[in-house]
Amino acid sequence: AELQALRDDQATLSRREREVMALVTSGLMNKQVGFQLGISEITVKAHRGRMMQKMKAGSLAELVNMSAKLGSASAVKA
């Protein structure tokens, strides 16, 4: 049930928000994410804020945990 709720929340993310989520949760700083995606650090922060709101994450640590659960679930499917 919890995993399905996470998947539902993830489905509301835009393509760019998913890209930002993947890079941020891999440990990159906002500036590094911006450089990799060719966008400003301010834009990264905006995407990150919307993404955390949509995912209902109260902290980066919580978002990393959610991402790990989603990743391990897709690894099990493969």
XYZ file of C-alpha atoms in Angstrom:
78
model
C 0.000 0.000 0.000
C 2.797 2.421 0.924
C 4.733 1.557 -2.229
C 1.664 2.129 -4.406
C 1.132 5.537 -2.771
C 4.760 6.423 -3.561
C 4.288 5.311 -7.170
C 1.123 7.400 -7.432
C 2.962 10.454 -6.077
C 5.900 9.825 -8.422
C 3.497 9.658 -11.371
C 2.560 13.307 -10.739
C 6.159 14.464 -11.288
C 7.189 16.092 -14.551
C 10.011 14.562 -16.578
C 12.390 17.271 -15.333
C 11.326 16.778 -11.709
C 12.096 13.062 -12.080
C 15.539 13.912 -13.483
C 16.205 16.302 -10.601
C 14.978 13.698 -8.093
C 17.319 11.052 -9.492
C 20.343 13.349 -9.354
C 19.573 14.938 -5.975
C 18.931 11.580 -4.318
C 22.171 10.216 -5.786
C 24.009 12.745 -3.630
C 24.678 15.636 -5.992
C 24.381 19.218 -4.786
C 21.926 21.608 -6.455
C 24.761 23.347 -8.305
C 26.022 20.018 -9.696
C 22.508 18.986 -10.730
C 22.076 22.303 -12.531
C 25.368 21.873 -14.358
C 24.467 18.339 -15.483
C 21.012 19.375 -16.697
C 22.076 22.722 -18.152
C 19.820 24.736 -15.833
C 20.497 27.249 -13.061
C 20.817 26.313 -9.407
C 17.725 28.441 -8.716
C 15.736 26.391 -11.248
C 16.957 23.188 -9.588
C 15.732 24.518 -6.231
C 12.329 25.326 -7.756
C 11.997 21.827 -9.264
C 13.201 20.282 -6.014
C 10.658 22.232 -3.959
C 7.739 21.233 -6.193
C 8.970 17.649 -6.316
C 9.238 17.401 -2.526
C 5.732 18.853 -2.193
C 4.283 16.373 -4.702
C 6.119 13.456 -3.045
C 5.035 14.700 0.416
C 8.662 14.577 1.583
C 9.486 16.616 4.667
C 13.239 16.385 4.183
C 15.904 15.342 1.713
C 16.575 12.233 3.809
C 12.912 11.256 3.492
C 13.066 11.813 -0.271
C 16.197 9.635 -0.539
C 14.387 6.910 1.408
C 11.372 7.145 -0.924
C 13.626 7.002 -3.964
C 15.368 3.906 -2.597
C 12.022 2.176 -2.034
C 10.891 3.036 -5.558
C 14.230 1.923 -7.014
C 14.318 -1.378 -5.175
C 10.731 -2.052 -6.217
C 11.584 -1.530 -9.887
C 14.705 -3.694 -9.486
C 12.527 -6.520 -8.149
C 10.230 -6.189 -11.191
C 13.128 -6.404 -13.677
